[in-house]
Coordinates of C-alpha atoms in Angstrom, one line a residue:
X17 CA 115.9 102.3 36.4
X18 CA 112.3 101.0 35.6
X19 CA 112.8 96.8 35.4
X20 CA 111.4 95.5 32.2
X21 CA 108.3 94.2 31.6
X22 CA 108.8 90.3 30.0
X23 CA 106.4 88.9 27.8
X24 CA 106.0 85.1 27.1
X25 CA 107.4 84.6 23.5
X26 CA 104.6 82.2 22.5
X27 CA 101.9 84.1 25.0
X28 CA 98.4 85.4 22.7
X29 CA 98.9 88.7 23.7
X30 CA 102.5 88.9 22.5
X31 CA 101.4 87.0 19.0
X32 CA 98.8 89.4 18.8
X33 CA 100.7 92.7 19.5
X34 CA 103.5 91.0 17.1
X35 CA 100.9 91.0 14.4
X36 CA 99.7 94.6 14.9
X37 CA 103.2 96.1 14.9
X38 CA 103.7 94.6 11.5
X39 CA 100.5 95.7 9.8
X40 CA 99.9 99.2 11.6
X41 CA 101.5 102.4 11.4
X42 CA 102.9 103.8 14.5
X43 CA 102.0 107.4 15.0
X44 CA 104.9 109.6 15.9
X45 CA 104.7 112.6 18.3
X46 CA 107.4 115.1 18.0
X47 CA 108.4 116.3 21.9
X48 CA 110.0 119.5 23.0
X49 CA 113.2 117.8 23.4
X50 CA 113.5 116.5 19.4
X51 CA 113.0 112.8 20.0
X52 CA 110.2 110.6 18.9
X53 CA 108.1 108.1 20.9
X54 CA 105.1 106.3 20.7
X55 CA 101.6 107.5 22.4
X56 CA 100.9 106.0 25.5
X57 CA 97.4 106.3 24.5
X58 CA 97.6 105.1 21.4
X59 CA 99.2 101.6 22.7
X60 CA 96.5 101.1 25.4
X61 CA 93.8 101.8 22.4
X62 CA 95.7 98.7 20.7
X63 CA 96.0 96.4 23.0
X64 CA 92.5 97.3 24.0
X65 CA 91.1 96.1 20.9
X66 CA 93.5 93.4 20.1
X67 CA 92.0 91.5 23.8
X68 CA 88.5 92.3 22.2
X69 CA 89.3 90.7 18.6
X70 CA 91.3 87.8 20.7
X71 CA 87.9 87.4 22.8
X72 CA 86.0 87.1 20.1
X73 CA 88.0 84.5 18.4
X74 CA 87.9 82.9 21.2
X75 CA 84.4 82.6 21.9
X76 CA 83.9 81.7 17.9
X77 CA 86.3 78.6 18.4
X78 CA 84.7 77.6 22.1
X79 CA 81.4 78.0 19.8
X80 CA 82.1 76.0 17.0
X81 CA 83.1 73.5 19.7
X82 CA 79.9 73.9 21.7
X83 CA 78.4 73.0 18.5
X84 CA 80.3 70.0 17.0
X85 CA 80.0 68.9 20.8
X86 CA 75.9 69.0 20.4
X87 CA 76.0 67.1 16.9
X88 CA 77.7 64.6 18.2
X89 CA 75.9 64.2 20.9
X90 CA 72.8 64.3 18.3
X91 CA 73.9 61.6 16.3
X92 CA 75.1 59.4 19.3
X93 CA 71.7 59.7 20.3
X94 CA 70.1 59.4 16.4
X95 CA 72.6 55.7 16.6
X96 CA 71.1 54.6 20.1
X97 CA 67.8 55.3 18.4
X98 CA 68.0 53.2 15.5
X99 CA 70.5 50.3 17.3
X100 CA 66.9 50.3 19.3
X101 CA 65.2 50.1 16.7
X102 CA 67.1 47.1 14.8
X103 CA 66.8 45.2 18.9
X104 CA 63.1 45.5 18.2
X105 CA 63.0 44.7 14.7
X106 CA 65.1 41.9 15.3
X107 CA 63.1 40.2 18.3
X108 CA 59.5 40.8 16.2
X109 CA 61.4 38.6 13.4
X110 CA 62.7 35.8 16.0
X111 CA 59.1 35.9 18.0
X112 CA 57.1 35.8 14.4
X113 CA 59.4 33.0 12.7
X114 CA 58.8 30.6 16.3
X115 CA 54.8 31.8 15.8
X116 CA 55.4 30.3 12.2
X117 CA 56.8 27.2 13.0
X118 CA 54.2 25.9 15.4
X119 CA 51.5 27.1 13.6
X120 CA 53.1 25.1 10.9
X121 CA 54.1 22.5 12.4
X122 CA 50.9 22.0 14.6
X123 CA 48.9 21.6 11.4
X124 CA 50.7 18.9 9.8
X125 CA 50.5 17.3 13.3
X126 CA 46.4 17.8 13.4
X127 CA 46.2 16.9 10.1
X128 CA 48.0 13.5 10.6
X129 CA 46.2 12.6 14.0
X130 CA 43.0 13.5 12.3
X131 CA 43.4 11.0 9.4
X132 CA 45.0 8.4 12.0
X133 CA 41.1 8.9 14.4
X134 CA 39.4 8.5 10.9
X135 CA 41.0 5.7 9.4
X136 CA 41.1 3.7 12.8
X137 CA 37.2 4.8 12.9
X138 CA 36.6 3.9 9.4
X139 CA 38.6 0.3 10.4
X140 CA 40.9 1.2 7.1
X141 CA 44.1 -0.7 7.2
X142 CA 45.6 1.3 4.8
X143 CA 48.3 4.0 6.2
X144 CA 46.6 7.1 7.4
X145 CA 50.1 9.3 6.5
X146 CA 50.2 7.7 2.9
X147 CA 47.2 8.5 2.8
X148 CA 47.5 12.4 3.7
X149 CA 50.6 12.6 1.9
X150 CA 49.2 11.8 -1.4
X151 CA 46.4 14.1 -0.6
X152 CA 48.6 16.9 0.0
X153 CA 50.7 16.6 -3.2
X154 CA 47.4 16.4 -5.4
X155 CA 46.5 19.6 -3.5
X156 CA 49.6 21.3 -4.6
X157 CA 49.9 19.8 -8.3
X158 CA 46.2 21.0 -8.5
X159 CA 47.0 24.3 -7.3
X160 CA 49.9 24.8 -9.3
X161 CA 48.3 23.7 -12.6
X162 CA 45.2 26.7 -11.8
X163 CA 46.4 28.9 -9.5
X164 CA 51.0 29.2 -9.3
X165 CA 50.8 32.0 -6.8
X166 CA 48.9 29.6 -4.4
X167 CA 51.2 26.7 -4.7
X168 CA 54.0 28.6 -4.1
X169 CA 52.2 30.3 -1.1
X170 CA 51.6 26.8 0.6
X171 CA 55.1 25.6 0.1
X172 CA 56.8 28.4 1.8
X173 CA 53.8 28.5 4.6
X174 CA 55.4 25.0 5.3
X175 CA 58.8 25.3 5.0
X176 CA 59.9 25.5 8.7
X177 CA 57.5 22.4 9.8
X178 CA 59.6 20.8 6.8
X179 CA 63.3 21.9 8.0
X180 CA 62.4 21.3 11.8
X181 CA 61.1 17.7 10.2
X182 CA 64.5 17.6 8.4
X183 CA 66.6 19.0 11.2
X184 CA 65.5 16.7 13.6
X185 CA 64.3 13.1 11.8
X186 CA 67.2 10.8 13.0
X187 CA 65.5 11.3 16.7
X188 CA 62.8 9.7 15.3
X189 CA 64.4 6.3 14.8
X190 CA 66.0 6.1 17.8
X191 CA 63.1 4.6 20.6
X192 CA 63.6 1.4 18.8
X193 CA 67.0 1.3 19.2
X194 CA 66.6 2.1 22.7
X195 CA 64.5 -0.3 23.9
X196 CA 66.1 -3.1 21.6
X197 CA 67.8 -5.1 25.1
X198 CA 64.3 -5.8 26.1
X199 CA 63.5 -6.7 22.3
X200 CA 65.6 -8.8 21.7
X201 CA 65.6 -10.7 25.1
X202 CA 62.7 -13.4 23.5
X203 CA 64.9 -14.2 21.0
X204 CA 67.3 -17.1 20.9
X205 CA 71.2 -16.1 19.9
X206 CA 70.7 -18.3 16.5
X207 CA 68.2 -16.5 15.5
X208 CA 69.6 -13.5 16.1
X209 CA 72.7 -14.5 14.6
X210 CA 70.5 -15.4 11.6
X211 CA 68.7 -11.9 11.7
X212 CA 72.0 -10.3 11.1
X213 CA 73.4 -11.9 8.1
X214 CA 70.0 -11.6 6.5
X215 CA 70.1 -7.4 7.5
X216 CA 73.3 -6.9 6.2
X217 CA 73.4 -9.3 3.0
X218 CA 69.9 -8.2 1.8
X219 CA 71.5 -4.5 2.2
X220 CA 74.2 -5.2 -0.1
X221 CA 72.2 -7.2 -2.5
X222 CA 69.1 -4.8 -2.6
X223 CA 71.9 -2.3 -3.2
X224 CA 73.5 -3.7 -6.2
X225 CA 70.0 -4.7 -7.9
X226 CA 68.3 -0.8 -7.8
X227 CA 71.7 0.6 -8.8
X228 CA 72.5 -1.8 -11.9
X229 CA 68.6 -1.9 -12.8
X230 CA 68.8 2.0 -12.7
X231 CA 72.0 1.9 -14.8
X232 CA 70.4 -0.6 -17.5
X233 CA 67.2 1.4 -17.8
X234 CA 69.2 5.0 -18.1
X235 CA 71.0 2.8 -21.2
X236 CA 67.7 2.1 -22.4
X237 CA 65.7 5.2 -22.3
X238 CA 68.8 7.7 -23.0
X239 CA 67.7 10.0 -20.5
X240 CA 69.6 13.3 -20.0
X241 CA 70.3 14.4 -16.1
X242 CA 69.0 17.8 -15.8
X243 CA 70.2 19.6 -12.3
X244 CA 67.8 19.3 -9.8
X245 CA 65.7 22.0 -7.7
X246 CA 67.7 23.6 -4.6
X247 CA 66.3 22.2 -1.6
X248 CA 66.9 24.5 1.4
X249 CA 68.9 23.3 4.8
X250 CA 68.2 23.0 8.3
X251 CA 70.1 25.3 10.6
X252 CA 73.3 23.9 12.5
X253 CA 73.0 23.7 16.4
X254 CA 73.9 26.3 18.5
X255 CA 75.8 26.4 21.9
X256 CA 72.3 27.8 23.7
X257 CA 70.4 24.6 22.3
X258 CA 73.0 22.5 24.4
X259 CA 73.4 24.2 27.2
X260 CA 69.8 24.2 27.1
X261 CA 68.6 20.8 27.1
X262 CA 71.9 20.1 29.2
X263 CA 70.0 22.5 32.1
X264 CA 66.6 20.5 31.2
X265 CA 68.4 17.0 31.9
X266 CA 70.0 18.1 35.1
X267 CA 67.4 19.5 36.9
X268 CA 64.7 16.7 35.6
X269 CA 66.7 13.7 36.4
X270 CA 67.3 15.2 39.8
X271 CA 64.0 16.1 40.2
X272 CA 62.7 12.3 39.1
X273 CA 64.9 10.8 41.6
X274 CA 63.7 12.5 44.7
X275 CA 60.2 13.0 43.5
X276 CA 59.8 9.5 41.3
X277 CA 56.2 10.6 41.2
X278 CA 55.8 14.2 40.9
X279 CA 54.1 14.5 37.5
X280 CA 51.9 11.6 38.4
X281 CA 53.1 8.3 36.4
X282 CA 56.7 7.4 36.4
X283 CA 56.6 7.4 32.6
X284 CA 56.1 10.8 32.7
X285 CA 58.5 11.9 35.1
X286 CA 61.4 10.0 33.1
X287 CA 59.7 11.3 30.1
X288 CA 61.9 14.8 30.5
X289 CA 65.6 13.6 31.2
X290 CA 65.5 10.8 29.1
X291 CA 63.7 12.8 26.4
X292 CA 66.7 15.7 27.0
X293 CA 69.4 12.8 26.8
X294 CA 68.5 11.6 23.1
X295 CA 68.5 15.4 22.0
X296 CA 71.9 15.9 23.5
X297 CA 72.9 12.7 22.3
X298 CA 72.2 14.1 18.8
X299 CA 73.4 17.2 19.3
X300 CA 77.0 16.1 20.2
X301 CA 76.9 13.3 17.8
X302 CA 75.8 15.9 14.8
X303 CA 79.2 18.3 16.1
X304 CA 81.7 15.2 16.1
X305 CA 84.3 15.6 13.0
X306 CA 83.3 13.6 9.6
X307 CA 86.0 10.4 10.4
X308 CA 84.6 9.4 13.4
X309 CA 80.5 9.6 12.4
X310 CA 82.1 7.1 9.5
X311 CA 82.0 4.3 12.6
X312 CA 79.7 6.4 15.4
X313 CA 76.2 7.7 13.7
X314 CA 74.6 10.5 15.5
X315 CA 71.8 7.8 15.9
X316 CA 74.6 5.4 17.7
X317 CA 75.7 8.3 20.0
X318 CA 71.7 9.0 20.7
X319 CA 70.6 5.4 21.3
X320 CA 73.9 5.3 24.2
X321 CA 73.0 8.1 26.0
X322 CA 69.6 7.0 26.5
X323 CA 70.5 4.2 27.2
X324 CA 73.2 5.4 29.7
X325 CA 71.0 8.0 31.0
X326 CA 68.7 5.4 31.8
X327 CA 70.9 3.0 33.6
X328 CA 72.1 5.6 35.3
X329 CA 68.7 6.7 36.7
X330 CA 67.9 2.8 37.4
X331 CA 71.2 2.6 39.7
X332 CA 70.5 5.5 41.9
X333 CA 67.3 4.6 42.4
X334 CA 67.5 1.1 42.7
X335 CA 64.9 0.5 40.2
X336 CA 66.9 -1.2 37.3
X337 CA 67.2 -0.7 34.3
X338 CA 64.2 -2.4 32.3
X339 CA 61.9 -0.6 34.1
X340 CA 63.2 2.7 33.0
X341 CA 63.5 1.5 29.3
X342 CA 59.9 0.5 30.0
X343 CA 58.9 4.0 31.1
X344 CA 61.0 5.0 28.1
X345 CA 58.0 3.5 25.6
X346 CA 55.1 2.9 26.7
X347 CA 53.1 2.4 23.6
X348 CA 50.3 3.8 25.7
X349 CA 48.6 7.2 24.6
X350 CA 47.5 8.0 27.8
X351 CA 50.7 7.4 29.5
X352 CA 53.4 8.5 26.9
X353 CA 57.0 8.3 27.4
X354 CA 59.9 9.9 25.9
X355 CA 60.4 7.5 23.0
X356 CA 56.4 7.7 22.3
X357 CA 56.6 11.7 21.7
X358 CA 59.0 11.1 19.2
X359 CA 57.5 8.3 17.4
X360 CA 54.7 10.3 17.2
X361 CA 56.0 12.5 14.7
X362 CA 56.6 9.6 12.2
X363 CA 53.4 9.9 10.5
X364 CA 53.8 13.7 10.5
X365 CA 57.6 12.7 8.8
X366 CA 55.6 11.0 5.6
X367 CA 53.1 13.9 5.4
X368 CA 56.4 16.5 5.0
X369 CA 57.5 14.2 1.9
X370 CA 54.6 15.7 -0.3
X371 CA 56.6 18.8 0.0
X372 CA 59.9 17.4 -1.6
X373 CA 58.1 15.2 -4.2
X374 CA 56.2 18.8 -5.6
X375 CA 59.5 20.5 -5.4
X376 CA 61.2 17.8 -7.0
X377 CA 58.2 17.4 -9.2
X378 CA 59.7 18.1 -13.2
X379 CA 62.6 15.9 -12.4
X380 CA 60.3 12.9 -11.3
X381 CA 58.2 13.7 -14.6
X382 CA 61.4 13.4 -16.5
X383 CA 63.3 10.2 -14.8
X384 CA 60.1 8.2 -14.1
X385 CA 61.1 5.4 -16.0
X386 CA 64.4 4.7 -14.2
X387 CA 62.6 5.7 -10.5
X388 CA 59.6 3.3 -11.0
X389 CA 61.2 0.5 -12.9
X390 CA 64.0 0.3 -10.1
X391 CA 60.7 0.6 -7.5
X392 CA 59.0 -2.1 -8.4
X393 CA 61.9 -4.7 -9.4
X394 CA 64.0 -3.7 -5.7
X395 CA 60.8 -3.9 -3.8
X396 CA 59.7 -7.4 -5.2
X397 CA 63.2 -8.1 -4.5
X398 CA 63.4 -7.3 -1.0
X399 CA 60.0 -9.0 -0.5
X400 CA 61.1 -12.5 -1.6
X401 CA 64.4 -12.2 -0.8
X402 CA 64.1 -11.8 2.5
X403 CA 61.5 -14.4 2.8
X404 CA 63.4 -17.2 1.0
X405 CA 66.7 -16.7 2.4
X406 CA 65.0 -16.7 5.9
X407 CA 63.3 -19.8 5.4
X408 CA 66.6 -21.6 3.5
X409 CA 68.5 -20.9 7.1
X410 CA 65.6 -22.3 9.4
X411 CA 64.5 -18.5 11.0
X412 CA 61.0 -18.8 12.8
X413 CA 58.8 -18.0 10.4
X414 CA 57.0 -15.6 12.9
X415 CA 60.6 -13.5 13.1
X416 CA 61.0 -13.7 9.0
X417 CA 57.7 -12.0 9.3
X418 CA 58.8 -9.2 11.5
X419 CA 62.1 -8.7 9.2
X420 CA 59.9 -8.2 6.0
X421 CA 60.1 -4.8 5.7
X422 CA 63.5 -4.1 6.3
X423 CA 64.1 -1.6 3.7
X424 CA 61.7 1.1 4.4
X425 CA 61.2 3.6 6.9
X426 CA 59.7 3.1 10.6
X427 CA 56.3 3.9 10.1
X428 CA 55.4 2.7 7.3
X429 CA 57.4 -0.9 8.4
X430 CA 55.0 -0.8 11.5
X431 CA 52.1 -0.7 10.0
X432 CA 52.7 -3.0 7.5
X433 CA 53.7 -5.8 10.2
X434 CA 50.9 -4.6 12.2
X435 CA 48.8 -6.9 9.1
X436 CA 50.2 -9.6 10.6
X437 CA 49.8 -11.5 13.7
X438 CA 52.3 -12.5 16.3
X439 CA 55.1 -10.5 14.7
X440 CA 57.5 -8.7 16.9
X441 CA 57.0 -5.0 16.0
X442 CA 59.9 -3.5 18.2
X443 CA 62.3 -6.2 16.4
X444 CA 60.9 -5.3 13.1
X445 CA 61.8 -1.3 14.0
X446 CA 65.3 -2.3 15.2
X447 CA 65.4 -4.4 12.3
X448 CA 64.9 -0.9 10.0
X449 CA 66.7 1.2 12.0
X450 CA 70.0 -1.2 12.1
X451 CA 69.5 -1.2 7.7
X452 CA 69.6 2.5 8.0
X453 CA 72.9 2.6 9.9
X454 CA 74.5 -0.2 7.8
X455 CA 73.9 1.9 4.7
X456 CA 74.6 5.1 6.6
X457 CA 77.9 4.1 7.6
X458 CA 79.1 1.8 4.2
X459 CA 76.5 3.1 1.3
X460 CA 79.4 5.4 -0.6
X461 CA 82.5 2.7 -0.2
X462 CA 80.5 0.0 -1.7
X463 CA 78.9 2.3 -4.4
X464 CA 82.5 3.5 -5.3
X465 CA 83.5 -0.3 -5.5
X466 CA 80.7 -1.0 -7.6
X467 CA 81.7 1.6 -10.0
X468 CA 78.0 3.3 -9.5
X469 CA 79.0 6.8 -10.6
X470 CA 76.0 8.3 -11.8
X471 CA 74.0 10.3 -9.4
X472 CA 70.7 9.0 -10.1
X473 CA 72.2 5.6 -10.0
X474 CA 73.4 6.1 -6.6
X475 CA 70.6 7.9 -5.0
X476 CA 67.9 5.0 -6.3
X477 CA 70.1 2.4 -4.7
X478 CA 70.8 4.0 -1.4
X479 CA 67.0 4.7 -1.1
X480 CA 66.2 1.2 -1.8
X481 CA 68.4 -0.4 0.5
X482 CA 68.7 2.1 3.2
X483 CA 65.6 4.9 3.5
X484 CA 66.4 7.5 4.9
X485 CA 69.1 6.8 7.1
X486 CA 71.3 6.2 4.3
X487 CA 69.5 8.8 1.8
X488 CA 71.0 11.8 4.7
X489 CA 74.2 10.6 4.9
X490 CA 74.8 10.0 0.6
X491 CA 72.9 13.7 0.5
X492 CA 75.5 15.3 3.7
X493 CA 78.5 14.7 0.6
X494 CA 76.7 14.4 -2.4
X495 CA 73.5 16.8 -2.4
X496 CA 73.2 16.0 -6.3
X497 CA 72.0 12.7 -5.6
X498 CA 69.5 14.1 -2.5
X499 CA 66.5 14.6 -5.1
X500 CA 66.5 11.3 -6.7
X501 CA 66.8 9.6 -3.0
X502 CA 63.4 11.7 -2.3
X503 CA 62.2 10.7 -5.2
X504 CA 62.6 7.1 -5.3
X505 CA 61.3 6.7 -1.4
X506 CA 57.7 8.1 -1.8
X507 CA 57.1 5.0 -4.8
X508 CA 58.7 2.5 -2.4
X509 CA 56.5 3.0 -0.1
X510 CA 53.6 2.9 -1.7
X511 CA 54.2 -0.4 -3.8
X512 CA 55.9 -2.3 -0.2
X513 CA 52.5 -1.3 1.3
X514 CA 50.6 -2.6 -1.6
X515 CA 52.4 -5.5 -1.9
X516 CA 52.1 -6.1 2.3
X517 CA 48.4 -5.5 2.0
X518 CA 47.7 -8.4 -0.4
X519 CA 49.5 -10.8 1.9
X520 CA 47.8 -9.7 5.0
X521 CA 44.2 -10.0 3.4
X522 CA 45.4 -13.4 2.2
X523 CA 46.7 -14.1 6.2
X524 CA 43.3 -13.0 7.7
X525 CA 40.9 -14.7 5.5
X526 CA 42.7 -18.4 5.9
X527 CA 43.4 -17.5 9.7
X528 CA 41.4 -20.6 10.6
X529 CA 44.3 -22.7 9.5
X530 CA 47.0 -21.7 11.9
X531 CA 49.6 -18.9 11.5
X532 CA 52.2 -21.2 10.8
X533 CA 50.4 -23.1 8.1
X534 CA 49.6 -20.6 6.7
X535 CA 53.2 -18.5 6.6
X536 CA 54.2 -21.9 5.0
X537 CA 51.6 -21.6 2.3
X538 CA 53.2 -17.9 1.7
X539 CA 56.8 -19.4 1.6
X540 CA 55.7 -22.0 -0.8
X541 CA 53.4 -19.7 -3.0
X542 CA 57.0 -17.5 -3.0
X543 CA 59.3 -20.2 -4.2
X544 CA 57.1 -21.2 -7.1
X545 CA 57.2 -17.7 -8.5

């Protein structure tokens, strides 16, 4: 008995010969004996051709495979290609936008220690960066006025000089800060007790008169508030920039405490860690959340770390700490120091207004008479304010001069107390800096408590009493009020410089007569008015 031959039930073959029995004929032989059976021949013929048809449908489906396999593989490759591609692309943009910047940036820079060589050669006491700023507005109004295309070309050839400006102008204020122990060290605790309630009372006060005179004038003239032109924003900081100048601070201060020497002076040793420790100190102040800033500024949080950096350095290396806040600024161009490279950009900080006076330009045409009539009352204001109140409490009159120019920013107060002699420069920048972080800090409390709503209002009279200090914090919550801020510092400026250039030519030409006498003549001339 022949054993039978078993067949997977699910094999190919058997689906295959299952298929052919059902769509074939079998062919029948008749035998000798009567009975009927299938050909032998005829089922190897079959199955012959049904493993043929089965190969072949099985090559087509390892074939269609093959070739899905190689497009695949084709557009993998085609998606390497172009993520590539997008690498490249995206490193040209980063390497051309850094090319832009200090080409930018390195203009305005040229351009303001150019007029600042010319003026000094020229023995021209008025600011050099007034001076170029006023230049570069014409330029553009001119431009605009004949040629749009061009305006709007130089504007955006600018714009990162003018957001790095932006990004990074608290760090500009902060060497006086720094250095303010060993400014204030001359100075008896009376008078500095004295300096204080003049700062913060003439704050308030010089608040209250630019807002209500702005209010009474907007009554008068019936001005409409049209929404002002976008002004665009610096970038945030990233992680990289800290862990970045966290990496320069380390490896500097260690370096300047083995090697006090190594890049010749100790100034400029110092000049990288401390330099690194104010930029970190901004960039952790600028992260910390909105209700602490309210009490710790960025520009407090800056001025400690320096200052902590430097005592730090003094302790381990046994030098103290004056003599690092010494190397900290110089005031010496040969020998600069960390706080020198950043007051360096001041006059490069007055230059970059030009650009937010043109933008701003059809809203100072329309709300001039609120912007200049609140300019020139605050600003006589602040003059003879400060003046009388610091003579009424017996304040040398020698620090009343230093105090002056309280209201306005750094370099412009420098120069204006530079017309001056025997004033106290570093006070008088402390002096500004402290103003800033007084309104910074208080500027929209008080304004709410004065019921100052309106936006112009508010922007006029936290430029008047606070520069810029206070115009960035108003603008960080209420960026409607930004473009009037902007607007109303520019005109400040110019008219406190005016006004400080009278009385300077009037101290030099009677200097024969004494400093004191003749700061007692001012006073006197004052009160009479």
């Amino acid at each position: 008995m022949a054993t039978p031959l078993v067949t997977p039930l699910f094999s190919p073959l058997a689906l295959s010969s299952s298929r052919n029995r059902h769509s074939c004929p079998k062919t029948l032989f008749q035998s000798k004996n009567g009975k009927t059976s299938d050909s032998s021949a005829t089922q190897k013929l079959n199955q012959t051709r049904l493993r043929k048809t089965d190969g072949q449908r099985t090559r087509f489906l390892q074939m269609g495979s093959r070739e899905m396999s190689f497009g695949r593989k084709l557009s993998t490759q085609a998606m390497d290609g172009a993520g590539t591609e997008n690498t490249s692309t995206t490193i040209s943009r980063k390497v051309f936008a850094a090319t832009h910047l200090l080409v930018s940036l390195g203009i305005i820079l040229a351009a303001d220690q150019f007029l600042k060589q010319a003026f000094v050669a020229a023995s021209i006491k008025f600011p050099s960066a007034l001076f170029g700023m006023f230049c570069i507005f014409s330029l553009l109004m001119i431009l605009d006025s004949v040629v749009p295309a061009a305006a709007t070309g130089m504007m955006n050839f600018f714009e990162p000089a003018f957001l790095f400006i932006q990004r990074w102008l608290p760090l500009f204020y902060v060497p006086s800060l720094v250095v303010l122990p060993l400014s204030l060290r001359d100075i008896p605790a009376a008078s500095g007790v004295k300096i204080c309630y003049i700062v913060a009372g003439g704050w308030l006060a010089s608040l209250c008169v630019a807002g209500f005179t702005a209010i009474a004038v907007r009554k008068m003239v019936k001005t409409e508030m049209t929404e002002a032109e976008p002004m665009s924003k610096p970038s945030p900081f990233s992680t990289l920039e800290l862990w970045s100048w966290s990496g320069i601070f380390v490896v500097s201060f260690v370096g300047a405490l083995f090697y006090p020497t190594s890049l010749g002076t100790s100034a400029r040793t110092c000049l990288p860690f401390l330099l690194s420790s104010t930029v970190l100190g901004y960039i952790v102040g600028s992260g910390l959340p909105s209700s602490i800033k309210k009490v710790f500024h960025p520009i407090i949080c800056c001025a400690l770390s320096s200052v902590l950096a430097a005592l730090a350095f003094g302790y381990a290396s046994g030098s103290g700490l004056d003599p690092v806040l010494g190397d900290y600024l110089t005031k010496v161009a040969s020998d600069p120091g960390a706080g020198d490279i950043l007051m360096g950009f001041l006059g490069s900080v007055i230059l970059s207004f030009a650009f937010s006076m043109f933008k701003q330009r059809k809203l100072v045409k329309r709300h001039a008479a609120e912007i200049f009539t609140s300019v020139i009352v605050s600003t006589l204001f602040s003059l003879y304010s400060t003046a009388l109140v610091g003579r009424l409490v017996g304040l040398e009159p020698s620090l009343t001069v230093s105090i002056l120019p309280r209201c306005i920013t750094v370099a412009l107060a420098l120069s204006i107390v530079s017309l001056f002699e025997g004033t106290n420069s570093s006070l008088t920048a402390a002096v500004v800096v402290v103003t800033g972080l007084i309104g910074a800090n208080f500027v929209q409390v008080v304004l709410d408590k004065l019921r100052l709503r309106d936006p112009i209002a508010r922007g006029i009279a936290t430029a008047s009493s606070a520069h810029g200090l206070g115009t960035a914090a108003l603008s960080a919550k209420e960026p409607e009020a930004l473009p009037f801020c902007a607007m109303f510092l520019n005109p400040t400026r110019t008219l406190n410089r005016t006004t400080y250039r009278v009385a300077g030519s009037l101290d030099r030409s009677r200097a024969n007569r004494g400093l004191i006498n003749e700061l007692i003549l001012l006073y006197n001339n004052i009160s009479a008015m």
